[in-house]
Coordinates of C-alpha atoms and ligand atoms in Angstrom, one line a residue:
X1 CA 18.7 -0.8 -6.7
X2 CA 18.2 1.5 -3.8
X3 CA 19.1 0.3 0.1
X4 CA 15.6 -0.4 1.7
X5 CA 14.9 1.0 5.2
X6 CA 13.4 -1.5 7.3
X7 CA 10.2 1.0 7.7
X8 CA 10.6 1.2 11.7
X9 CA 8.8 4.6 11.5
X10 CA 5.6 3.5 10.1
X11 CA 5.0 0.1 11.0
X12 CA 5.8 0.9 14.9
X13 CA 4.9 4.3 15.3
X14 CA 5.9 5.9 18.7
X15 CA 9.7 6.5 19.4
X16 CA 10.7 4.0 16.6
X17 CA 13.6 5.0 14.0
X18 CA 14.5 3.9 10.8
X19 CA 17.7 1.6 10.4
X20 CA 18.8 3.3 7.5
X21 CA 18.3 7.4 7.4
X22 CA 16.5 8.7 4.8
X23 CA 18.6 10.5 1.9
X24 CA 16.8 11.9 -1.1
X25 CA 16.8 9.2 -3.9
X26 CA 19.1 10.1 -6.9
X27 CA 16.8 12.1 -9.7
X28 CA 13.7 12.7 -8.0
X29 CA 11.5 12.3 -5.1
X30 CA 8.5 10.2 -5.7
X31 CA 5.3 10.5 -3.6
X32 CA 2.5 8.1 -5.2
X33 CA -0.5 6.5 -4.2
X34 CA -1.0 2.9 -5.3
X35 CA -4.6 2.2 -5.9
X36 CA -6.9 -1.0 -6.9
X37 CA -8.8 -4.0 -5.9
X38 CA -7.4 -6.3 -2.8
X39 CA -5.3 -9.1 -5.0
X40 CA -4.2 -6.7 -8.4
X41 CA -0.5 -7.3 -7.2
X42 CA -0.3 -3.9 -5.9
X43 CA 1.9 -5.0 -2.9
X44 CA 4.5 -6.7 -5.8
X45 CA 4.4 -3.9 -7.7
X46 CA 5.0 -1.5 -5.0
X47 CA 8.1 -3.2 -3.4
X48 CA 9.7 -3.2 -6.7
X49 CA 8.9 0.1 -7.3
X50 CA 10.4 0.6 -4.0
X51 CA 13.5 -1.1 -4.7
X52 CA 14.1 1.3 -7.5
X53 CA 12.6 4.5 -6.6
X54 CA 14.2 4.4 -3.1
X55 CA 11.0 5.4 -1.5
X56 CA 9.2 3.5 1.1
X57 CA 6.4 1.4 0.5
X58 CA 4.2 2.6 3.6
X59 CA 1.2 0.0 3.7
X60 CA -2.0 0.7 6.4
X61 CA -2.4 -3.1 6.0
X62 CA 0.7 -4.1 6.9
X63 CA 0.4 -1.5 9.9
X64 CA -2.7 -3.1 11.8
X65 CA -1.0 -6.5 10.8
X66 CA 2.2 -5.5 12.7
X67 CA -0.1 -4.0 15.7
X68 CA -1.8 -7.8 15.3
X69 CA 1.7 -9.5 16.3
X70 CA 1.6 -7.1 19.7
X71 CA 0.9 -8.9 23.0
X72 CA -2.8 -8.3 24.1
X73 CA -1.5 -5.4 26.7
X74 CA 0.6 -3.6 24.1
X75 CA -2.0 -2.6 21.8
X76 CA -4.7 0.2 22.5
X77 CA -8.1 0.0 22.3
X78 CA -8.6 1.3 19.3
X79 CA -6.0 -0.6 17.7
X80 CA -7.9 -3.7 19.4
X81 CA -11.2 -1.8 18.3
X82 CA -9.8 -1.7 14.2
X83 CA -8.3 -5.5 14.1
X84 CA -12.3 -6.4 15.0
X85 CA -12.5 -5.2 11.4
X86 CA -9.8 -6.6 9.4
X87 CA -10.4 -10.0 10.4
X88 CA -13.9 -9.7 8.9
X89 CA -12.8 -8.2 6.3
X90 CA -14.3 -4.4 6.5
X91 CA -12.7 -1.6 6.5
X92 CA -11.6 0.5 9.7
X93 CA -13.2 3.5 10.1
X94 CA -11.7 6.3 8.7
X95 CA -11.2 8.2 12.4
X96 CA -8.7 5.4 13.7
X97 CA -6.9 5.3 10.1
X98 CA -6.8 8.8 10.1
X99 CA -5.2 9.0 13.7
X100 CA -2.6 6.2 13.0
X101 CA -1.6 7.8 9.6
X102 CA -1.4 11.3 11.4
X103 CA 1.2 9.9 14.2
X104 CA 3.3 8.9 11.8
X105 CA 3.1 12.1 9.4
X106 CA 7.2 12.5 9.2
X107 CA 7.2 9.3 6.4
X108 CA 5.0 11.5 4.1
X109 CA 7.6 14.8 4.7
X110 CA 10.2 12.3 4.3
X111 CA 12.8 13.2 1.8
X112 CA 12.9 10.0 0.5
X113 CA 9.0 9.8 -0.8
X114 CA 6.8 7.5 -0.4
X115 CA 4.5 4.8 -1.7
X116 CA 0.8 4.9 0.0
X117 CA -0.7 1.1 -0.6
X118 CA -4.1 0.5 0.9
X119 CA -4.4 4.4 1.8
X120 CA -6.6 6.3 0.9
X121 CA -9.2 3.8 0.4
X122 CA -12.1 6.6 1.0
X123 CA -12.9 10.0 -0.5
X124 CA -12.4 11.4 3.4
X125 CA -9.4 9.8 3.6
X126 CA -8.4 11.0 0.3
X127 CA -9.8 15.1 1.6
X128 CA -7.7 13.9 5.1
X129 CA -4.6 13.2 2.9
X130 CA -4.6 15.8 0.8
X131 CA -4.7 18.6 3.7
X132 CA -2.1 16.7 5.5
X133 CA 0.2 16.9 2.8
X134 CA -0.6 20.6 1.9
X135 CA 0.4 21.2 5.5
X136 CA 3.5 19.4 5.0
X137 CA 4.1 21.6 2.2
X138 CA 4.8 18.2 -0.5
X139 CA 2.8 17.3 -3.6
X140 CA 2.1 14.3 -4.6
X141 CA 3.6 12.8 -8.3
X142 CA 0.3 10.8 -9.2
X143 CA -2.2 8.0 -8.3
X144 CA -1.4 5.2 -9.5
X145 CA -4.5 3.2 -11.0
X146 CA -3.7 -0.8 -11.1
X147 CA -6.6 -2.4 -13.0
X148 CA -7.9 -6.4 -14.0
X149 CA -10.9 -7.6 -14.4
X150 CA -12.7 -8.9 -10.6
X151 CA -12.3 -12.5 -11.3
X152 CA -9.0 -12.9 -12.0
X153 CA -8.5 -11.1 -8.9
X154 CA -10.0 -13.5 -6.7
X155 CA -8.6 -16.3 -8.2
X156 CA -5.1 -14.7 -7.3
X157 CA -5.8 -13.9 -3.8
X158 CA -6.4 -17.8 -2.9
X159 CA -2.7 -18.3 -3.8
X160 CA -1.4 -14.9 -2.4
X161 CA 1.7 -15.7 1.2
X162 CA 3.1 -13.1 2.9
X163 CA 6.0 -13.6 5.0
X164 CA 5.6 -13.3 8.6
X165 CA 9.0 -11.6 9.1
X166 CA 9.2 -8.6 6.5
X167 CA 5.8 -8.9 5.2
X168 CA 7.5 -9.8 1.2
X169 CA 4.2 -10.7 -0.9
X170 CA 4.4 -14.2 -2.7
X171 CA 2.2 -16.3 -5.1
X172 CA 2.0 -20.3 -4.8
X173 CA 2.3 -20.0 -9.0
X174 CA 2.5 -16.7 -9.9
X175 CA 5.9 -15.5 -7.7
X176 CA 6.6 -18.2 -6.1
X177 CA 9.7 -18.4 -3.5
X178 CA 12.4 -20.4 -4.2
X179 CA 11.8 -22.9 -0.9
X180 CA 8.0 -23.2 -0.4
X181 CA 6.7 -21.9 2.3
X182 CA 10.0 -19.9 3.2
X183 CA 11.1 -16.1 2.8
X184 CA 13.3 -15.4 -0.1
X185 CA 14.4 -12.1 1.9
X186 CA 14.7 -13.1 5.3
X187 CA 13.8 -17.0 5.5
X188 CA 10.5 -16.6 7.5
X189 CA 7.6 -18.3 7.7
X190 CA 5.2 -17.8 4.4
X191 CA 1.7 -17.2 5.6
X192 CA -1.8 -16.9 4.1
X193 CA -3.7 -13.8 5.4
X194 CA -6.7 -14.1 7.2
X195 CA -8.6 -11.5 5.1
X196 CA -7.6 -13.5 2.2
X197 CA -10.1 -16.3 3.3
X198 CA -13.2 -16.4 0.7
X199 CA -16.3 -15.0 3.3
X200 CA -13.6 -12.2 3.8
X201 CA -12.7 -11.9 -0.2
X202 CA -16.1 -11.2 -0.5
X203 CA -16.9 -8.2 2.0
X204 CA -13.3 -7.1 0.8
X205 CA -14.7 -6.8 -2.5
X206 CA -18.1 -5.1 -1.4
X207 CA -16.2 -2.3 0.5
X208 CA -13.9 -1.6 -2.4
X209 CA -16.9 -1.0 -4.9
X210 CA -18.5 0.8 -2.8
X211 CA -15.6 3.4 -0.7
X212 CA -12.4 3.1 -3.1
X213 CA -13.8 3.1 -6.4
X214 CA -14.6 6.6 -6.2
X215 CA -11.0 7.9 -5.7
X216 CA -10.7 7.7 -9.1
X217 CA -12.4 10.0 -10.1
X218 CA -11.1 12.3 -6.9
X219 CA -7.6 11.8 -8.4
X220 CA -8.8 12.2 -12.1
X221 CA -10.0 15.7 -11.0
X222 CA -6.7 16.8 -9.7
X223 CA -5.2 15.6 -12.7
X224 CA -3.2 12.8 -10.4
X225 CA -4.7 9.8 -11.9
X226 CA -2.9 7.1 -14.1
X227 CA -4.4 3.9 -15.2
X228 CA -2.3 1.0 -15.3
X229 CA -3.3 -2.4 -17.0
X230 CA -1.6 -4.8 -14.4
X231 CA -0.9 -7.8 -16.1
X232 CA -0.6 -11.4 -15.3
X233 CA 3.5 -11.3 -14.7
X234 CA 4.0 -8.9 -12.1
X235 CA 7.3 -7.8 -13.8
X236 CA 5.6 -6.5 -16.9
X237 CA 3.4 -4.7 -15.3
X238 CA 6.5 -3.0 -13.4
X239 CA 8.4 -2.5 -16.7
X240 CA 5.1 -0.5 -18.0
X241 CA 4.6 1.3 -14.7
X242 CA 8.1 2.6 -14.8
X243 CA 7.5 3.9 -18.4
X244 CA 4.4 5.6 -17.5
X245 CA 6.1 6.9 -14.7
X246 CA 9.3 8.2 -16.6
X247 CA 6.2 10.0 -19.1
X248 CA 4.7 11.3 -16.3
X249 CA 8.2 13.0 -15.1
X250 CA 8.7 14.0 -18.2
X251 CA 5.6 15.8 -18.9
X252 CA 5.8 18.0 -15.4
X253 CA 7.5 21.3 -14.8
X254 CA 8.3 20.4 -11.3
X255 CA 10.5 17.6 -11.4
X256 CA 11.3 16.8 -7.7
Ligands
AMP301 P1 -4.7 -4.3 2.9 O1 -3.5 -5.1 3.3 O2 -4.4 -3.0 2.4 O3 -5.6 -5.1 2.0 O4 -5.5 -4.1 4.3 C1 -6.0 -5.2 5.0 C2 -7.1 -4.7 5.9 O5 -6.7 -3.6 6.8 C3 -8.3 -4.1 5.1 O6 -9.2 -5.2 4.7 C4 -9.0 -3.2 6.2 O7 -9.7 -4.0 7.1 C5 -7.8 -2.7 6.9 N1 -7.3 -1.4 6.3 C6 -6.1 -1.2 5.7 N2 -6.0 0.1 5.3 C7 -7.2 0.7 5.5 C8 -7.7 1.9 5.2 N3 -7.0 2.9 4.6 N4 -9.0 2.2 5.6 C9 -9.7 1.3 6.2 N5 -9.3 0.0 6.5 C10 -8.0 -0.3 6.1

């Protein structure tokens, strides 16, 4: 297991530092984007790819839920302007994601990779992403495709709890923590989301057939794209990812 950082970078933007600085990860750098429906378990799956890859799990969610926890006076208007949208469930136009992913452009030239969850999550996000990058001069290792079938996803979601403190991902039966209602990292409090709320399930699900689906086949044209069955134990579905992932390494001249 590789030491986490605590993400300062990303989730505050600005000035902020990491706690921990970035060292490339023994082996190889990984830069992947983690795609799917809300509720496929990509959050699980990415902090323990995390946890083993060594690079950071950047999440746009978690970055407009951080900016949420800001006093009223702290947060810009179009910050203010975007959280109007996540509590109903829609996405944020692609202008203010664009503008929050482009301040903090050092995580993707990091040297310790990263993990994109939630972002892209439209093809001009995905054409946003890709220049960025080439600027950057850094290639991405693959898209990662998590798939199960719609309703077993919103059955999950209902029993999805995030952690208030470090934002760990929890199910009331599926990963459950070993106190309820309490942190197994850092002992906060466990939380359910407001997007996770039915009417805002719903709309979630709308915008995702409609905007994210067709990143597939923008990463299946680049030859990024790898479909992976996510099962119902989210440590399976690691053990599998990692496999795929060790193919995919294997199969590519450029191994960093
Ligand atoms: P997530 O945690 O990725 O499900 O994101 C929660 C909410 O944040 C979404 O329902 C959107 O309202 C907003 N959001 C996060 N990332 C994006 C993105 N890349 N584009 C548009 N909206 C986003």
């Amino acid at each position: 297991m590789i030491t986490k950082n605590d993400r300062a970078v990303w989730l505050k933007g600005g000035n902020a530092l990491c706690s921990v600085t970035p060292q490339p990860p023994p082996g190889k750098t990984w830069r992947l984007v983690l795609l799917g429906a809300p509720g496929v378990g990509k959050g699980t799956q990415a902090q323990l790819l995390s946890e083993h890859l060594g690079a950071c799990h950047l999440s746009t969610g978690d970055v407009f839920r951080a900016a949420k926890c800001l006093a009223d006076g702290e947060r810009s208007p179009a910050l203010d302007h975007a959280l109007g949208f996540m509590r109903r469930g829609e996405l944020v136009p692609d202008e203010i994601v664009l503008d929050m992913v482009g301040e903090r452009v050092c995580c993707l030239r990091c040297c310790g990779g990263f993990l994109l969850d939630g972002f892209p999550r439209t093809v001009a996000q995905a054409e946003a992403l890709e220049r960025l990058l080439q600027r950057e001069k850094v290639a991405l290792t693959a898209a990662l495709d998590f798939e199960l079938p719609i309703d077993e996803i919103v059955a999950r979601l209902g029993g999805r709890r995030t952690c208030s403190g470090c934002k760990a991902v929890f199910h009331v039966t599926g990963l459950p923590p070993r106190v309820e209602g309490v942190c197994d990292h850092c002992g906060g409090k466990l939380i359910q989301r407001e997007d996770d709320r039915p009417e805002a399930i719903r709309v979630r699900m709308e915008a995702y057939k409609k905007s994210t689906r067709p990143l597939m086949e923008f990463y299946q044209k680049r030859g990024l794209l790898v479909t992976i069955a996510a099962g119902k134990a989210p440590d399976e579905t690691f053990q599998r990812t990692m496999k795929i992932l060790n193919d995919v390494v294997a199969h590519s001249t450029n191994s960093r």
